Short mmCIF file of C-alpha atoms in Angstrom, two decimals:
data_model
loop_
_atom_site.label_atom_id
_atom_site.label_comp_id
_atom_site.label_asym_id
_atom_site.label_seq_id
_atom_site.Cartn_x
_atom_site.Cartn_y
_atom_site.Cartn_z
CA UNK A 1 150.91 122.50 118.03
CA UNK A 2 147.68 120.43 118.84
CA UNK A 3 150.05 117.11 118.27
CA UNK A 4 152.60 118.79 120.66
CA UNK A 5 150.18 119.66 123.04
CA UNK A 6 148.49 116.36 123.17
CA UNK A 7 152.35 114.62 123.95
CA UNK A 8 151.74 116.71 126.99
CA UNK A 9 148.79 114.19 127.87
CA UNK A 10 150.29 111.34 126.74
CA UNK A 11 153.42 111.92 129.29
CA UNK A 12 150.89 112.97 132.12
CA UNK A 13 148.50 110.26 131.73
CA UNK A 14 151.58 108.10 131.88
CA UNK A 15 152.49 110.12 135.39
CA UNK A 16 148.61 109.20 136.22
CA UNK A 17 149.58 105.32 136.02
CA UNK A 18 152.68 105.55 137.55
CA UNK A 19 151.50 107.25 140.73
CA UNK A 20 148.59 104.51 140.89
CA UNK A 21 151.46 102.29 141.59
CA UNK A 22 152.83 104.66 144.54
CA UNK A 23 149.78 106.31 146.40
CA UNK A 24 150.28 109.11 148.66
CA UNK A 25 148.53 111.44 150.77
CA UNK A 26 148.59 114.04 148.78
CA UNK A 27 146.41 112.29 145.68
CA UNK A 28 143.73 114.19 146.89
CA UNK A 29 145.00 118.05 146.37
CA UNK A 30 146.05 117.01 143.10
CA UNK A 31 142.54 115.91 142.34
CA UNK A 32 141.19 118.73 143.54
CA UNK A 33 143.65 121.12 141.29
CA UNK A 34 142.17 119.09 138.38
CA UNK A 35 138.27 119.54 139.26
CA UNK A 36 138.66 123.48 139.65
CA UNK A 37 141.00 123.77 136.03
CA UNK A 38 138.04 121.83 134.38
CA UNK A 39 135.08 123.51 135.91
CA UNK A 40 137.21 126.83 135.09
CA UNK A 41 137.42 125.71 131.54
CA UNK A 42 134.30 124.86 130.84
CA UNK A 43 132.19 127.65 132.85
CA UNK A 44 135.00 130.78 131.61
CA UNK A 45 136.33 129.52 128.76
CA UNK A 46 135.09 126.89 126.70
CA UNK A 47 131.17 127.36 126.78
CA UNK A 48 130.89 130.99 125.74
CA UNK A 49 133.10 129.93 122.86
CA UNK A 50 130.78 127.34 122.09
CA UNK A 51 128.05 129.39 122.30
CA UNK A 52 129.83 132.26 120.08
CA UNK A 53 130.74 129.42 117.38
CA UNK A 54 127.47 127.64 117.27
CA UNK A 55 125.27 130.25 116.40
CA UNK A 56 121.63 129.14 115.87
CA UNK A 57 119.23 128.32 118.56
CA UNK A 58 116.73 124.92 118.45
CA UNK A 59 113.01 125.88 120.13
CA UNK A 60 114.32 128.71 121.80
CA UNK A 61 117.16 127.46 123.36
CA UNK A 62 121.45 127.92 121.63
CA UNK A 63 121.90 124.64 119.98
CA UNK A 64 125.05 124.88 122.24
CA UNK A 65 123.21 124.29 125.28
CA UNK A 66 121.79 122.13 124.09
CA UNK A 67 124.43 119.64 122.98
CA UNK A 68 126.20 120.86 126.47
CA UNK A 69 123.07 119.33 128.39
CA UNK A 70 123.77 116.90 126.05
CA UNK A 71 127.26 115.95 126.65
CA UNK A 72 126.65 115.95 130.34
CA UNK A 73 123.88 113.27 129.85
CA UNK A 74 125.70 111.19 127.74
CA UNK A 75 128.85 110.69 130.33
CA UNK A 76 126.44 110.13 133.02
CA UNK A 77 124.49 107.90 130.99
CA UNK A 78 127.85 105.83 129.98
CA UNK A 79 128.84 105.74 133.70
CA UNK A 80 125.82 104.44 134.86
CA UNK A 81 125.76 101.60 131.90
CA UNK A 82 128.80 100.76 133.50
CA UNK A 83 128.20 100.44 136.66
CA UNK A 84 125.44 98.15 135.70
CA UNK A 85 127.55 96.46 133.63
CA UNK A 86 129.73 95.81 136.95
CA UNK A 87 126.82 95.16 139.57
CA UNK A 88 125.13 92.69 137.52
CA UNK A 89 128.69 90.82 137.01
CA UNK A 90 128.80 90.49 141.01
CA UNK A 91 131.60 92.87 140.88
CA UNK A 92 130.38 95.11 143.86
CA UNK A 93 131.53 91.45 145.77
CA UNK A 94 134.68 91.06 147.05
CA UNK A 95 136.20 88.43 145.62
CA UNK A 96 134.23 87.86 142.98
CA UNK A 97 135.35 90.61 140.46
CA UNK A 98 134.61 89.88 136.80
CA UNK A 99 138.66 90.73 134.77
CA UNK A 100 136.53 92.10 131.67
CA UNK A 101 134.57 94.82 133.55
CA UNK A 102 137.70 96.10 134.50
CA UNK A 103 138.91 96.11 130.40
CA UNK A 104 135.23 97.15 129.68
CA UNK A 105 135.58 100.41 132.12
CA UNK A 106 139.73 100.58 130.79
CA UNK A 107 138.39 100.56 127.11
CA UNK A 108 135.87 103.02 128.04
CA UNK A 109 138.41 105.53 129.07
CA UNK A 110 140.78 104.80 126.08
CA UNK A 111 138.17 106.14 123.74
CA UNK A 112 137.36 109.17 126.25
CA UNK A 113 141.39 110.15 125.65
CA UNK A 114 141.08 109.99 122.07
CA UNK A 115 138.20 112.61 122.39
CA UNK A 116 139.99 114.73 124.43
CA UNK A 117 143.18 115.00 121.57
CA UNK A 118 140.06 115.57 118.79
CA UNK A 119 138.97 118.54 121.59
CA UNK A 120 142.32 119.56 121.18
CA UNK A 121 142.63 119.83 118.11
CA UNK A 122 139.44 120.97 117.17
CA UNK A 123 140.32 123.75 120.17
CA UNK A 124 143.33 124.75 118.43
CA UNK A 125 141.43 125.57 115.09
CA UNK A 126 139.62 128.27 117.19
CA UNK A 127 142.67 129.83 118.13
CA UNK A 128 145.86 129.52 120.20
CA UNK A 129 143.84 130.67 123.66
CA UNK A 130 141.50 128.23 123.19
CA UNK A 131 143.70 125.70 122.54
CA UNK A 132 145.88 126.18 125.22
CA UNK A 133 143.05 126.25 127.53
CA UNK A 134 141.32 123.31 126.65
CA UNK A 135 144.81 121.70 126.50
CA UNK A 136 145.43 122.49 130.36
CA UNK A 137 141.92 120.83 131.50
CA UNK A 138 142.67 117.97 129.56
CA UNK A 139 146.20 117.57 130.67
CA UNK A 140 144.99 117.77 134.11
CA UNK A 141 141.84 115.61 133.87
CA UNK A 142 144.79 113.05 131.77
CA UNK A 143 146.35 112.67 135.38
CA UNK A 144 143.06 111.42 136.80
CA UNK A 145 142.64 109.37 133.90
CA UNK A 146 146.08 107.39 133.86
CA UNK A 147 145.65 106.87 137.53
CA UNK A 148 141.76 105.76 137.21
CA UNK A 149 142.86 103.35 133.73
CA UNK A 150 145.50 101.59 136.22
CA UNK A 151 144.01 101.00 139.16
CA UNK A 152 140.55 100.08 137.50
CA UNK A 153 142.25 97.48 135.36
CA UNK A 154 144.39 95.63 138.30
CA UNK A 155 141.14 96.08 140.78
CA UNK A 156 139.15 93.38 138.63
CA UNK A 157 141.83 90.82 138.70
CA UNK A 158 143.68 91.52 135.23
CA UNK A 159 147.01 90.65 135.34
CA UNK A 160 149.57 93.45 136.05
CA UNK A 161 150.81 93.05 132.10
CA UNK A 162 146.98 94.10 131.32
CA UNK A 163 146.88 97.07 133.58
CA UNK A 164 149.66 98.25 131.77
CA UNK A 165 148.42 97.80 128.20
CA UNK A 166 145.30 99.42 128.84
CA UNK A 167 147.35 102.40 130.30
CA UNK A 168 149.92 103.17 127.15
CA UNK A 169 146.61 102.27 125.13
CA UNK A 170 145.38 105.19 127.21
CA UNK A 171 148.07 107.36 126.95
CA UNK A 172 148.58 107.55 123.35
CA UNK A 173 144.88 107.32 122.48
CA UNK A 174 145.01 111.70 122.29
CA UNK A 175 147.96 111.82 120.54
CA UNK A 176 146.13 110.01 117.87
CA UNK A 177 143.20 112.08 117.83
CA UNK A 178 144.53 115.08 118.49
CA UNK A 179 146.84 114.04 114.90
CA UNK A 180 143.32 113.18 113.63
CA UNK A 181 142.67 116.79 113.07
CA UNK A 182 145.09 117.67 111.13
CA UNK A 183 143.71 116.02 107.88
CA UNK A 184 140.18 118.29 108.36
CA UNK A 185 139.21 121.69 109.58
CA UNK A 186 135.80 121.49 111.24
CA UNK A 187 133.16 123.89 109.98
CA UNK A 188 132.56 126.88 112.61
CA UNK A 189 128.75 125.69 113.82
CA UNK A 190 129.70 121.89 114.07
CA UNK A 191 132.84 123.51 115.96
CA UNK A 192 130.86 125.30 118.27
CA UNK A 193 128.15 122.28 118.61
CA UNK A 194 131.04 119.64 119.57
CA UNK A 195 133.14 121.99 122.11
CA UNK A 196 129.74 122.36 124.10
CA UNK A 197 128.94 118.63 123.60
CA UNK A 198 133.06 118.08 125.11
CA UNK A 199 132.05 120.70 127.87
CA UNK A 200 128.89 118.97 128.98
CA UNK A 201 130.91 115.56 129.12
CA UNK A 202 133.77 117.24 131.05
CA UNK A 203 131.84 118.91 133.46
CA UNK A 204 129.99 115.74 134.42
CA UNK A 205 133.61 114.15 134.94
CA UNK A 206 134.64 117.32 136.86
CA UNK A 207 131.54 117.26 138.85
CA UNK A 208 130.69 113.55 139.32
CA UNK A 209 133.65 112.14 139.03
CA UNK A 210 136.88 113.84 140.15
CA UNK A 211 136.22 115.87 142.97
CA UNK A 212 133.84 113.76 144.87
CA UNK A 213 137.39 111.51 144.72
CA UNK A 214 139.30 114.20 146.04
CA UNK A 215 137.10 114.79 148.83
CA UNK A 216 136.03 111.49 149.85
CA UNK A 217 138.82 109.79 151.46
CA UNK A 218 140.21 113.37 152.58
CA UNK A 219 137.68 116.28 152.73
CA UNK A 220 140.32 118.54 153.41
CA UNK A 221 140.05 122.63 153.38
CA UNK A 222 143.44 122.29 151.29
CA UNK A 223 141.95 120.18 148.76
CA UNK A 224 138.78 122.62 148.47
CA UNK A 225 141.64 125.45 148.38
CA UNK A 226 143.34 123.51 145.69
CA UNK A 227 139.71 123.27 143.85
CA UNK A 228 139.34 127.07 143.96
CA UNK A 229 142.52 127.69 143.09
CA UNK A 230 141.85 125.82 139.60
CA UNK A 231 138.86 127.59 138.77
CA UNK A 232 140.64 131.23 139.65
CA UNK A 233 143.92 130.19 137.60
CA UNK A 234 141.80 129.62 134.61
CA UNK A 235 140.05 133.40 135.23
CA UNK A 236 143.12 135.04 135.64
CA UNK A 237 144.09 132.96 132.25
CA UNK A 238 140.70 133.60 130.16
CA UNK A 239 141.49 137.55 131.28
CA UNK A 240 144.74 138.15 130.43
CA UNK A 241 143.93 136.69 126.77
CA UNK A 242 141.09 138.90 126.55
#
């Protein structure tokens, strides 16, 4: 199921790319759908679990906080080594854009998909609920990421043949990890630790990432709509599984 599931990403991150090629107006409510799905996830959903799975606490505090605060650091941390990475190759200049920051950033986001099939699968030795929640954020947030692996590839100068590596690269990256988890089942506590190290990563993306997109080019009521519409689908679904 967690190898089925993850096809599901590998098809939508290819929908991603392909839309990168044919922008609309409408990029922004679909954006905003994905920010409120993964902040629903990972607020209703996927930290209590990690919090029920974990167990222990580490000075007072759930070690899944912990590694949540954790998670959250690390993607911001990786974004801004990035961005670095990008400034101090001139590529905030025009027409000066270095090709490998754009692989660098592309390669980056590769191994972030293969994280998100090893959430899957790791989600989907919980249970089916959890699975198929965590399944939906990623899907979504696979969107965003086909689109993003695209356009960040071409925007550095790569070649068009490039763009489109890096995106199939991309798209079956969590296929293969979601298959990844099929030859272990991970222990309860390291469970819980890594689904609240995956939801402090995911909420940064959410957060930092995904809807300040949405809204910047169009802050919309309909996109904010869309955003609370996310969050309230994922309720309705973390309810009726209860």
């Amino acid at each position: 199921m967690a190898v089925f599931v993850a096809l599901g990403a590998f098809l939508m991150t290819l929908a991603g790319g392909w839309t990168a090629l044919r922008v609309t107006d409408r990029r922004h409510l679909v954006l905003g759908l994905a920010g409120g799905l993964m902040l629903g996830v990972v607020g209703l959903d996927l930290l209590p679990e990690a919090l029920h799975a974990a167990g222990g606490e580490v000075f007072g505090v759930p070690a899944a906080l912990l590694l949540f605060v954790a998670g959250f650091l690390l993607a911001h941390l990786v974004e801004r080594l990035l961005a670095a990475r990008r400034a101090a190759h001139g590529a905030d200049e025009h027409n000066h854009r270095a090709p490998e920051v754009g692989l660098t950033a592309a390669a980056a986001m590769v191994g972030h998909s293969a994280m998100d099939g090893v959430a899957i699968g790791a989600a989907f030795q919980v249970g089916g609920g959890m699975g198929a929640a965590v399944a939906l954020a990623v899907v979504a947030h696979d969107f965003a990421d086909g689109f993003n692996t695209y356009t960040i590839t071409s925007l550095y100068g790569n070649a068009r043949r490039k763009a489109v590596t890096m995106l199939l690269a991309d798209a079956v990256a969590p296929v293969v990890g979601a298959a990844s988890t099929l030859a272990f089942t991970i222990p309860q506590p390291l469970l819980g630790g890594y689904l609240g190290l995956f939801g402090g990563a995911l909420l940064y993306l959410a957060a930092a990432e995904i809807l300040p997109e949405a809204h910047h080019v169009h802050p919309a009521r309909s996109t904010l709509l869309c955003t609370v519409a996310g969050a309230g689908f994922i309720w309705l679904v973390v309810g009726l599984a209860g």
